[in-house]
CSV table of C-alpha atoms and ligand atoms in Angstrom, one decimal:
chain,number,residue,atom,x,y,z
A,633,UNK,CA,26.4,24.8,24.4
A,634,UNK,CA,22.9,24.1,25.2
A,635,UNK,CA,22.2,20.8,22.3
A,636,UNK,CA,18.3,20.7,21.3
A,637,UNK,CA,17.0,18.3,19.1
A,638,UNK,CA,14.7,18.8,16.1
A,639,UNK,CA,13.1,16.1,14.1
A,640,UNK,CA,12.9,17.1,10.1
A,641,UNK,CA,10.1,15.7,8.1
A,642,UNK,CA,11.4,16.9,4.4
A,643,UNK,CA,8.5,15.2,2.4
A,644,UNK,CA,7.4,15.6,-1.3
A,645,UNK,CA,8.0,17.6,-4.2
A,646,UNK,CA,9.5,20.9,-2.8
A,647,UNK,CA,9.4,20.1,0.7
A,648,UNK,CA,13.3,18.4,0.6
A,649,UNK,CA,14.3,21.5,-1.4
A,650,UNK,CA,13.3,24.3,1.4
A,651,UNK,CA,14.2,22.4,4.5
A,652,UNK,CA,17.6,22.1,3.0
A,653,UNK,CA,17.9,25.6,2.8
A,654,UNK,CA,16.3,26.0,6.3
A,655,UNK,CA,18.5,23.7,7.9
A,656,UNK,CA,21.4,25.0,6.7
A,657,UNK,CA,20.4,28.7,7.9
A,658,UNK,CA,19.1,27.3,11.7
A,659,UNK,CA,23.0,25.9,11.7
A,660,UNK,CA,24.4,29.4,10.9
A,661,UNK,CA,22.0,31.1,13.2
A,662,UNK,CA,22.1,28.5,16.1
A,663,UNK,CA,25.6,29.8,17.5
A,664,UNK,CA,23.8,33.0,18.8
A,665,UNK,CA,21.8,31.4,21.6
A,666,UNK,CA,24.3,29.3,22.0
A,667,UNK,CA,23.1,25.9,20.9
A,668,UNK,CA,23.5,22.8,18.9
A,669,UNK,CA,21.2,21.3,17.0
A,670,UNK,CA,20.8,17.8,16.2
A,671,UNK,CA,18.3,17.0,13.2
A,672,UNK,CA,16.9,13.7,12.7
A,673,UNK,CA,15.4,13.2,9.7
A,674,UNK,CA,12.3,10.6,9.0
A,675,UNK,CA,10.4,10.1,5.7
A,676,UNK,CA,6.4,10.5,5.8
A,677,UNK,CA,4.0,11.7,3.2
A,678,UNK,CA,4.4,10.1,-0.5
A,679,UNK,CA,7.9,9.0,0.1
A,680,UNK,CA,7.1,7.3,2.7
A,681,UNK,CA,3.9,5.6,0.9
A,682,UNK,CA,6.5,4.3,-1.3
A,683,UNK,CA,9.3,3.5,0.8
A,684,UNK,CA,6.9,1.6,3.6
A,685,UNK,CA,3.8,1.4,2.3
A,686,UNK,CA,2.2,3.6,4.9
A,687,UNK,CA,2.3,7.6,4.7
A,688,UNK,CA,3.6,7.9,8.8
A,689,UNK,CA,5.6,5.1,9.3
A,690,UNK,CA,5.9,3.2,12.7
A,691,UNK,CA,8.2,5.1,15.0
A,692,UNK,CA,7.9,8.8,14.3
A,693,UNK,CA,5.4,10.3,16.1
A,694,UNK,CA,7.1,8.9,19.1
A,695,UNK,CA,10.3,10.7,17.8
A,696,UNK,CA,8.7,13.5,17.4
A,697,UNK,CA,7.2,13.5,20.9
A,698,UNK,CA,10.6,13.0,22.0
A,699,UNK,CA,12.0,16.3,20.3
A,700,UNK,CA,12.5,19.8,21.2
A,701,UNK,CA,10.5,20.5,18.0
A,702,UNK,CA,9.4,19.6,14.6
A,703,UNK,CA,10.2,20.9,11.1
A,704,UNK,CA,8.0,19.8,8.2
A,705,UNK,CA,8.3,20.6,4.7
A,706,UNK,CA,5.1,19.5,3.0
A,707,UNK,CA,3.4,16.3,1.3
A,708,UNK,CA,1.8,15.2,-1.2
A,709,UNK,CA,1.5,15.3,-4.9
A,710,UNK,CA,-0.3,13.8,-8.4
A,711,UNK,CA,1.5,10.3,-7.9
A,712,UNK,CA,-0.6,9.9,-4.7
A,713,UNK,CA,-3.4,11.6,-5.4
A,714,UNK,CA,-6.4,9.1,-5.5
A,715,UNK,CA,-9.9,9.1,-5.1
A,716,UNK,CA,-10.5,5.2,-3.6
A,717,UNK,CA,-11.1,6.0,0.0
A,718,UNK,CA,-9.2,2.6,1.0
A,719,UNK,CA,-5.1,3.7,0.0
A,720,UNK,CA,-3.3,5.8,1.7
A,721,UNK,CA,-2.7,9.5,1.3
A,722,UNK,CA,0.3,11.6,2.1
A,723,UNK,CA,-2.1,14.1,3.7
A,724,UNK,CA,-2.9,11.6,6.4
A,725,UNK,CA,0.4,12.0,7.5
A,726,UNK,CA,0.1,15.6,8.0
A,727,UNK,CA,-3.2,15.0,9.9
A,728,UNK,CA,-2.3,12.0,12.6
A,729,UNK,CA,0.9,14.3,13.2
A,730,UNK,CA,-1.1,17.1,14.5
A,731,UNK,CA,-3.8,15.1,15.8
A,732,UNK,CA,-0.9,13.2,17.7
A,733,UNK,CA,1.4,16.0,19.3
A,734,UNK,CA,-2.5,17.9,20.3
A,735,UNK,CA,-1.4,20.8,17.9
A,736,UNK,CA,-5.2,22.4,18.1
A,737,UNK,CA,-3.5,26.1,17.2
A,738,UNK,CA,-1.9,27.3,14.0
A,739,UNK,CA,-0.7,30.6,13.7
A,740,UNK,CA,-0.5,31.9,10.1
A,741,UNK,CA,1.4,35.8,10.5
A,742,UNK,CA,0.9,38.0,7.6
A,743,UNK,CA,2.8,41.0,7.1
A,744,UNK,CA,3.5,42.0,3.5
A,745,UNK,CA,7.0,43.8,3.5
A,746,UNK,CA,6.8,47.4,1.7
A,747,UNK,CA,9.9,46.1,-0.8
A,748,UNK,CA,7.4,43.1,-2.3
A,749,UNK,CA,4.4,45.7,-2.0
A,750,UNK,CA,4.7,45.5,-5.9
A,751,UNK,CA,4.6,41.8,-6.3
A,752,UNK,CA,1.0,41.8,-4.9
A,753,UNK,CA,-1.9,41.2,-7.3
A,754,UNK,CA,-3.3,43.8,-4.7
A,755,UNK,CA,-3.2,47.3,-5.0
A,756,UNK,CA,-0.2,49.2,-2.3
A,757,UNK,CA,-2.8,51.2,-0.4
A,758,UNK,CA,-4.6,48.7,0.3
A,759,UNK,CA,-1.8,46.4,1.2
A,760,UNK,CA,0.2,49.3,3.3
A,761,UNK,CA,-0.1,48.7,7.0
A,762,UNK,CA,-1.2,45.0,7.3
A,763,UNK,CA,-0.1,43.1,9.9
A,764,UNK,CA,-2.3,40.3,10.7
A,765,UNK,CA,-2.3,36.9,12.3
A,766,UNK,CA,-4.8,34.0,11.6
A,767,UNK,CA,-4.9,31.5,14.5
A,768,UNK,CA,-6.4,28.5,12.8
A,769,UNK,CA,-7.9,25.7,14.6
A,770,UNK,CA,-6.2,22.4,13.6
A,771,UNK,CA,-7.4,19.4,15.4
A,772,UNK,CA,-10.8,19.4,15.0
A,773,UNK,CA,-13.8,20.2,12.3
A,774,UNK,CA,-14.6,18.8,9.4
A,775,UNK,CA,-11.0,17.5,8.7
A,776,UNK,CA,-11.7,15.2,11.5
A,777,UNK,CA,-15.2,14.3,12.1
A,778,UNK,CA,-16.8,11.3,10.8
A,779,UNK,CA,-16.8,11.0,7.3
A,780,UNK,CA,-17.6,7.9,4.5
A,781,UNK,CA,-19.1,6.4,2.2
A,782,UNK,CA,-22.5,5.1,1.7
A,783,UNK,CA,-23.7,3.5,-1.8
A,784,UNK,CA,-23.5,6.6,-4.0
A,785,UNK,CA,-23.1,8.8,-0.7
A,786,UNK,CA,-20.5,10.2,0.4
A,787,UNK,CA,-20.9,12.6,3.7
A,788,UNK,CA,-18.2,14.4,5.9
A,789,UNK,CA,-19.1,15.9,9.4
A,790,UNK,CA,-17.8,18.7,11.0
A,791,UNK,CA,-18.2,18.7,15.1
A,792,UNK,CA,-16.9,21.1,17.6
A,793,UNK,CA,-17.3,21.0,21.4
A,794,UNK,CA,-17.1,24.0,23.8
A,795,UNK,CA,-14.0,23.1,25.1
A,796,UNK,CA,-12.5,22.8,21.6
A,797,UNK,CA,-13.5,26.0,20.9
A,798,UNK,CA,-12.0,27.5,24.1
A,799,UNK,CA,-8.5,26.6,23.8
A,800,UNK,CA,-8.0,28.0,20.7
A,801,UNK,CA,-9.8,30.8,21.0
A,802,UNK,CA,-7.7,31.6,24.2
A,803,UNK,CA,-4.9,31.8,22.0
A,804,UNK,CA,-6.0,33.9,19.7
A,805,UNK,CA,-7.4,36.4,22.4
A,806,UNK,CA,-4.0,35.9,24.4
A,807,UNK,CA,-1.9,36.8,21.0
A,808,UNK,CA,-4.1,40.1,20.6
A,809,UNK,CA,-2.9,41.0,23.6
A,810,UNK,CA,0.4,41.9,22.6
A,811,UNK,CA,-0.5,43.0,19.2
A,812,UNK,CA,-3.3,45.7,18.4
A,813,UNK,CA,-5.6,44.1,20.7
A,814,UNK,CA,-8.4,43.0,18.4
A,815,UNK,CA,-9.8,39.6,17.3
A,816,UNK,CA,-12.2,38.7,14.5
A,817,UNK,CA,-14.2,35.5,14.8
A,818,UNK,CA,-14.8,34.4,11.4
A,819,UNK,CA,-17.4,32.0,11.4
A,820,UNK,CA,-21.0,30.8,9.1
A,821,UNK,CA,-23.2,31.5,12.1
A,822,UNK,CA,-25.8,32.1,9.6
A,823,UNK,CA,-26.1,28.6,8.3
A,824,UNK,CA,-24.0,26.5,10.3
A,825,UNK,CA,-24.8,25.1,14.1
A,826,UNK,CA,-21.4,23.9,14.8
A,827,UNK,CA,-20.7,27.8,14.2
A,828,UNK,CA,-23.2,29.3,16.5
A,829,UNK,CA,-21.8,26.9,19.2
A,830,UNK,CA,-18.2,28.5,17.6
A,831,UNK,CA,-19.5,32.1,18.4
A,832,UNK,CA,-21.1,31.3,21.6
A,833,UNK,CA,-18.1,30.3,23.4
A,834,UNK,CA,-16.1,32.8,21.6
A,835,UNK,CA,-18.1,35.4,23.1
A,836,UNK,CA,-17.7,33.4,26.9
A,837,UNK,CA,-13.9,34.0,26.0
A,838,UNK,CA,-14.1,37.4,25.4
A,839,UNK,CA,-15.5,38.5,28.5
A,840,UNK,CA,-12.8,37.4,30.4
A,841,UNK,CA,-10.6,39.3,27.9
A,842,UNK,CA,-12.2,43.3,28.5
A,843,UNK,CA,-9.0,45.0,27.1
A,844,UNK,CA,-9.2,42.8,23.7
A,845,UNK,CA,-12.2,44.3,20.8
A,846,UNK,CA,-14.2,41.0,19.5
A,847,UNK,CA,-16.1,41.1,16.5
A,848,UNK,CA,-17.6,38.5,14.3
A,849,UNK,CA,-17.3,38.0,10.8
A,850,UNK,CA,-19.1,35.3,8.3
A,851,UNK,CA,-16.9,34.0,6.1
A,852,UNK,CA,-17.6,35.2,2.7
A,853,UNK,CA,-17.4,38.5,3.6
A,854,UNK,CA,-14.5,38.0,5.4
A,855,UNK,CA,-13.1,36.2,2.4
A,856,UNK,CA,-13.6,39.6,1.1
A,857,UNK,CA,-12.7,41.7,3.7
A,858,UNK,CA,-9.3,40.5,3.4
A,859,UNK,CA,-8.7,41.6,-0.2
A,860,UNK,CA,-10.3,44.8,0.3
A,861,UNK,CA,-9.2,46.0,3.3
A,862,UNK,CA,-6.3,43.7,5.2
A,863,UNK,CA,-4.5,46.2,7.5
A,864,UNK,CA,-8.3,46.5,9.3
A,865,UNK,CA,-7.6,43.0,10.9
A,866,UNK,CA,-5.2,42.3,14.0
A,867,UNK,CA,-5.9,38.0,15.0
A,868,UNK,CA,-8.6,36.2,13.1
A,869,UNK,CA,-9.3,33.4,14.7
A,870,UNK,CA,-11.2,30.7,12.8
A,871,UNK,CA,-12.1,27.2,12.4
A,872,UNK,CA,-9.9,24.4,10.7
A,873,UNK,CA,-11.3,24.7,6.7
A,874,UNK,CA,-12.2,28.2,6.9
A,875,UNK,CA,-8.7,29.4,8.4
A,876,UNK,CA,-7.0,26.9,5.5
A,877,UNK,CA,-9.1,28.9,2.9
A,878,UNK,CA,-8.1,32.1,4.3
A,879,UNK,CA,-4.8,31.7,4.9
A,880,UNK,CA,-3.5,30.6,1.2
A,881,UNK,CA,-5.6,33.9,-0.1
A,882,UNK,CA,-3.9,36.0,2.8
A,883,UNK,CA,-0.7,35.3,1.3
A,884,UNK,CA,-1.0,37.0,-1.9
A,885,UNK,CA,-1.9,40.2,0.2
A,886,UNK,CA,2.0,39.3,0.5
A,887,UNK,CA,3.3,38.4,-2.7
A,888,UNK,CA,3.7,34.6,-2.5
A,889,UNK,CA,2.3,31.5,-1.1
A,890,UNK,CA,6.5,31.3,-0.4
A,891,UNK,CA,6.8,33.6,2.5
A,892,UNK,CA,4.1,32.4,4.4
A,893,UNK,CA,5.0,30.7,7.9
A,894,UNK,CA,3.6,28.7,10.3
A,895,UNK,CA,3.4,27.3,14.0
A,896,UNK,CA,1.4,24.2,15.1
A,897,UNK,CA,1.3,24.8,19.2
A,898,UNK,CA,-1.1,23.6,22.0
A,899,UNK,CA,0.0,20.1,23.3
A,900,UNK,CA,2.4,19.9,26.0
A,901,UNK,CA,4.9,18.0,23.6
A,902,UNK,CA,6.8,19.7,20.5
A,903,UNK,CA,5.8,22.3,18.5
A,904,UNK,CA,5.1,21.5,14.3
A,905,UNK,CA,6.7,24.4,12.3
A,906,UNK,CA,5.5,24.0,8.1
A,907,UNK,CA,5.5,26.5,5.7
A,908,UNK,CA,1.3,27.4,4.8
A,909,UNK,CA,2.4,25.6,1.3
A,910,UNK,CA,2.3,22.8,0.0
A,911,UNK,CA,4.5,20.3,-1.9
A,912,UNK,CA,4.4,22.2,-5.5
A,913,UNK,CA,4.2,19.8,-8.2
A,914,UNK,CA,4.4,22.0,-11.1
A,915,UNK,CA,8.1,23.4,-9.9
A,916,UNK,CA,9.3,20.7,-7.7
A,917,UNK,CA,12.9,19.5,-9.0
A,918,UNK,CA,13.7,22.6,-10.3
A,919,UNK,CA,15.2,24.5,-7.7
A,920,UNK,CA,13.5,27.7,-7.8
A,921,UNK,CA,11.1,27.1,-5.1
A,922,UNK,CA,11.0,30.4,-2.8
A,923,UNK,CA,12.9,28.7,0.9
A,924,UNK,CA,11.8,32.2,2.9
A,925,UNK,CA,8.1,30.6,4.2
A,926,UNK,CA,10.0,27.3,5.7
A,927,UNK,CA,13.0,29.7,6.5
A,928,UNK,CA,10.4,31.9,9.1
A,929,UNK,CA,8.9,28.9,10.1
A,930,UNK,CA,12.1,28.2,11.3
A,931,UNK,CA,12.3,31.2,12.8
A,932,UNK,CA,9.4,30.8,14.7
A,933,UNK,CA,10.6,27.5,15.8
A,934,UNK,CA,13.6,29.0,17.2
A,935,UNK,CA,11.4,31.5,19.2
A,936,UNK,CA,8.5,29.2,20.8
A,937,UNK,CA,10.1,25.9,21.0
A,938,UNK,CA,14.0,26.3,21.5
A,939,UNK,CA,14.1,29.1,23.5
A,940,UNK,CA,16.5,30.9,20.9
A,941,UNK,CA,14.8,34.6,20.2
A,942,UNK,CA,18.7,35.7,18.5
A,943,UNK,CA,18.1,33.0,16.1
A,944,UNK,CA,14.8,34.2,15.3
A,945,UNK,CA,15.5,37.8,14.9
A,946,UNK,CA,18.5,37.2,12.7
A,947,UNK,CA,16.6,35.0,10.1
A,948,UNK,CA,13.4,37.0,10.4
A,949,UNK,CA,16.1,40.6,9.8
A,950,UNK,CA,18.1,38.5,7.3
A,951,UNK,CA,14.5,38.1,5.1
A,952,UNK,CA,14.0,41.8,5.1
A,953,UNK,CA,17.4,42.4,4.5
A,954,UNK,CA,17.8,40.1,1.5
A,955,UNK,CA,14.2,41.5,-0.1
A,956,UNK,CA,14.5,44.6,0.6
A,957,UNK,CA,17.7,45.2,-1.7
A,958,UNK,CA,16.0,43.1,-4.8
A,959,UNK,CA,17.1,39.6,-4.4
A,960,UNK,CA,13.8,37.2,-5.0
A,961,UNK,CA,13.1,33.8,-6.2
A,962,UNK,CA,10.5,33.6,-9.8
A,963,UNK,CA,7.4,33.7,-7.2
A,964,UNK,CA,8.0,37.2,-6.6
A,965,UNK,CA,9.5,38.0,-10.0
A,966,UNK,CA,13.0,37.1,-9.3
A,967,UNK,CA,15.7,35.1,-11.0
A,968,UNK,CA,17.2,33.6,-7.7
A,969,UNK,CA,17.3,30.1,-7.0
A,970,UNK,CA,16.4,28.1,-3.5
A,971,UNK,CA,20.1,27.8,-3.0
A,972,UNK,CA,21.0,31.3,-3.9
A,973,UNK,CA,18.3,32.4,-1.3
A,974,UNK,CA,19.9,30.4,1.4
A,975,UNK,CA,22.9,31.4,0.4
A,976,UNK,CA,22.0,35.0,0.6
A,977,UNK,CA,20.0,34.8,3.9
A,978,UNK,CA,23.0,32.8,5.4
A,979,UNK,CA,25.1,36.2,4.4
A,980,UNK,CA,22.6,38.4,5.3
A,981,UNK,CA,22.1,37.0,9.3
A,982,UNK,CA,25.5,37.2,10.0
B,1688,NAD,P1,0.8,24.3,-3.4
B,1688,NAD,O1,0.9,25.3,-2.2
B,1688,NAD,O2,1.7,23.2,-3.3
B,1688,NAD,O3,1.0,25.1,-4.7
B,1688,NAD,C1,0.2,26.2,-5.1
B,1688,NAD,C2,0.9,27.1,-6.1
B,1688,NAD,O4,1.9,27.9,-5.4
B,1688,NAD,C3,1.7,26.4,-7.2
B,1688,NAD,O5,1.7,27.1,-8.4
B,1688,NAD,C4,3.1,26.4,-6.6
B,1688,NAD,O6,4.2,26.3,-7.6
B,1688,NAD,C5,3.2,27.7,-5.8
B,1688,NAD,N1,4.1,27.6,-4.7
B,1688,NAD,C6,3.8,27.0,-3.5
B,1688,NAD,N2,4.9,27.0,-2.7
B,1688,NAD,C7,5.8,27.7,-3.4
B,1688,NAD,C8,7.1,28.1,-3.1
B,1688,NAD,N3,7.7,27.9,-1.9
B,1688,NAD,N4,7.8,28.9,-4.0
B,1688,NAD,C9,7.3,29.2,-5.2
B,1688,NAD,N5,6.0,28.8,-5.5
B,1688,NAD,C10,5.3,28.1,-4.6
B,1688,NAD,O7,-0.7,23.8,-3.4
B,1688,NAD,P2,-1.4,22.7,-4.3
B,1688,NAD,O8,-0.8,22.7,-5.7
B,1688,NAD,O9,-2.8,22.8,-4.2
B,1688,NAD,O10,-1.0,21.3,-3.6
B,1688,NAD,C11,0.0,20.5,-4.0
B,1688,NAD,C12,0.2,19.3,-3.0
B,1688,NAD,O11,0.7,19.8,-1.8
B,1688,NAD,C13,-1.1,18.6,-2.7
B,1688,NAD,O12,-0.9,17.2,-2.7
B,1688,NAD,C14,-1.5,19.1,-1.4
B,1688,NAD,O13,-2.3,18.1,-0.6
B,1688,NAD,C15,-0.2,19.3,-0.7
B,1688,NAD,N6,-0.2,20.3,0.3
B,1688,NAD,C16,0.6,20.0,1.4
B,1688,NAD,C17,0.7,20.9,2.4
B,1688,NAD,C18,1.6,20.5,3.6
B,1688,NAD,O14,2.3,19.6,3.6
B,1688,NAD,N7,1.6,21.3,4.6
B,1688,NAD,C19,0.1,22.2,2.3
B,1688,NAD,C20,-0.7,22.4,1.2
B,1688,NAD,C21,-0.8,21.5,0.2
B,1689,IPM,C1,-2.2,23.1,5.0
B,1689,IPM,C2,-2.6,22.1,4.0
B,1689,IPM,C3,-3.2,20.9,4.7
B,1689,IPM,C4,-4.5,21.3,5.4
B,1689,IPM,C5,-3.4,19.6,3.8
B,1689,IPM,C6,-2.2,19.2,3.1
B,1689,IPM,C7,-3.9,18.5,4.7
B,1689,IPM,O1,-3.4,22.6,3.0
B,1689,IPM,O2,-1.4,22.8,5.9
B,1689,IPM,O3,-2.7,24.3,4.9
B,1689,IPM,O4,-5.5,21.3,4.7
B,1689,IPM,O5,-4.4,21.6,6.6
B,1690,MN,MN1,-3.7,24.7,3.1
C-alpha cells in the first residue's frame, strides 16, 4: 500500500456536507491503486474567522505544502459578508491558498451527460456534443492587483505580465492537444490593455503550437457563444474574472452548478481540487446539496496529484452510472439527498 496524504479544507455552508460525501467515496475507491489515504482536516473560511479570528489560520498553508494534495469544499456566506474593507473575509482564505501553493491554472471541464440533457435551461441540440474545458487563470488579474480605497473612491487594478500570461496559456494549448485540438482566447482586447498584452502573448504561444487552431473571442460574445452554441468550443482559456463568469454560466449548459469540478495546478507543490461552487447559503444544513461536483473534483485529484487513474475512472463511471438510471439530488429535479448520492456512487464504483 502506497499511503498519500490529502489535506481537507471542509469550510462553510455546504462545503462540510460534500466533502463528507467525497471523502467517504475516495476511501472506497482508494483500494484500486492501491493506496491509503490519510486526510487531515483544518478549518479556514468563516469557520475559521470565528474559531481564530483569522480566515487561514497559522499553520495551514505549510500543511498543505506538505501534502500530496488538497481538497476544498468552499467558503463563505451572509454571516461574513461585509463591506468594511478592514475584517476579514472567508474569501481571503481561498485567495492566499492559491496565491500560496502558485496555483496560476484552473481547469473547469464541462461535459453535459445526455441523461441530464433535460435538466438544462438550454435547449438538447444545442447542448448535444459539448465537451469543453475552461482553463482559468487564478493567480493574477484583477483579483490581485492593487486595490483600495480613497475618500469616496474606491479602485481595483487588474495587471498581467507576459510571463503570467505564458504559463497558463501553455496549459491550455498543452490540454488541446489531447482533446480536439482547438483553443479560444477569450479576452476584451477591444477596451482593455492588460488584454491586448493577454492576446499578444497568446498568439507567441500559439506559434509554437502549429497542430493546435487559436482563435480569439471578446467576452460578451463569448458569454453568448456559450449559450448558443457550446459543443463549438474545445479549451477556452481566459483570464481570472472572465473565466469565473464563464464558468458558473457553463455549468447550466449541464444542469447544475453541482456537477461542476475543478483543478487548481501550476506550482511545483500540491494540487487544490474545489468544486466551481460555492458555499450555498440558501440550502446549507439541509442535506440536499448535489456531492457529484466535489465528488469529480475528487476524481481529478486522484488522477493529477495521486497518481491513481482507477480511482478516477471508477468515480468519474460511478457518476454516469448513478445519473444515467434517474437517481438526482433537487438541483437536477431529484428527490435524493447528499448522503443518498454518496451512498449510491459508493454502490455504483464498486
Ligand atoms: P453558490 O455557488 O454558493 O450558490 C449559487 C446557487 O447554486 C444557489 O442557489 C445554491 O443553492 C446553488 N448551488 C450551489 N452549489 C450547489 C450544490 N452543490 N447543490 C445544489 N445546489 C447548489 O454561489 P453564491 O450564492 O453566489 O455564493 C455563496 C457564498 O459562497 C459566497 O460567500 C461566495 O463568496 C462563496 N463562494 C465560494 C466558493 C469557493 O469556496 N470555492 C465559490 C463560489 C462562491
Ligand atoms: C470560485 C469562487 C471564488 C472566485 C471566490 C469565492 C473568491 O467564485 O472559485 O469560482 O471568485 O474565484
Ligand atoms: Mn466562482
Amino acid at each position: 500500500m502506497r499511503e498519500v496524504k490529502v489535506v481537507l479544507l471542509p469550510g462553510d455552508g455546504i462545503g462540510p456536507e460534500v466533502i463528507g460525501e467525497a471523502r467517504r467515496l475516495v476511501d472506497h475507491v482508494a483500494p484500486l491503486d492501491g493506496i491509503t489515504v490519510t486526510w487531515e482536516s483544518h478549518a479556514v473560511g468563516g469557520c475559521a474567522i470565528d474559531a481564530y479570528g483569522i480566515p487561514l489560520p497559522d499553520g495551514v498553508m505549510e500543511e498543505c505544502q506538505e501534502a500530496d494534495a488538497v481538497l476544498l469544499g468552499a467558503v463563505g456566506g451572509p454571516k461574513w459578508d461585509t463591506t468594511n474593507p478592514d475584517d476579514p473575509r472567508p474569501e481571503q482564505a481561498l485567495l492566499a491558498l492559491r496565491a500560496g501553493l502558485g496555483l496560476f491554472a484552473n481547469l473547469r471541464p464541462v461535459k453535459p451527460i445526455p441523461s441530464l440533457y433535460e435538466s438544462s435551461p438550454l435547449r438538447t441540440d444545442r447542448i448535444e456534443g459539448t465537451d469543453l474545458l475552461v482553463v482559468r487563470e487564478l493567480t493574477g488579474g484583477i483579483y490581485f492587483g492593487t486595490s483600495g480605497r480613497e475618500g469616496d473612491s474606491a479602485f481595483d487594478t487588474c495587471t498581467y505580465s507576459r510571463a503570467e500570461v505564458r504559463r497558463v496559456a501553455e496549459v491550455a494549448f498543452e490540454s488541446a492537444l489531447a482533446r480536439r485540438r482547438k483553443v479560444t482566447s477569450v479576452d476584451k482586447a477591444n477596451v482593455l490593455e492588460s488584454s491586448r498584452l493577454w492576446r499578444d502573448e497568446v498568439m507567441r504561444v500559439a506559434e509554437e503550437h502549429p497542430d493546435v487552431e487559436l482563435e480569439h473571442m471578446l467576452v460578451d460574445n463569448a458569454a453568448m457563444q456559450l449559450v448558443s452554441r457550446p459543443a463549438d468550443f474545445d479549451v477556452i482559456v481566459t483570464e481570472n474574472m472572465f473565466g469565473d463568469i464563464l464558468s458558473d454560466e457553463a455549468a447550466m449548459i449541464s444542469g447544475s452548478i453541482g456537477l461542476l469540478p475543478s483543478a487548481s495546478l501550476g506550482g511545483h507543490g500540491p494540487g487544490l481540487y474545489e468544486p466551481v461552487h460555492g458555499s450555498a447559503p440558501d440550502i446549507a444544513g439541509q442535506g440536499i446539496a448535489n456531492p457529484i461536483a466535489t465528488c469529480l473534483s475528487a476524481a481529478m485529484m486522484l488522477r493529477y496529484s495521486l497518481d491513481a487513474p482507477a480511482g478516477a475512472d471508477a468515480i468519474e463511471t460511478a457518476v454516469d452510472q448513478v445519473l444515467s438510471v434517474g437517481h438526482s439530488t433537487r438541483d437536477l429535479g431529484g428527490a435524493c439527498s447528499t448522503h443518498e448520492m454518496g451512498e449510491l456512487l459508493i454502490s455504483a464504483a464498486g
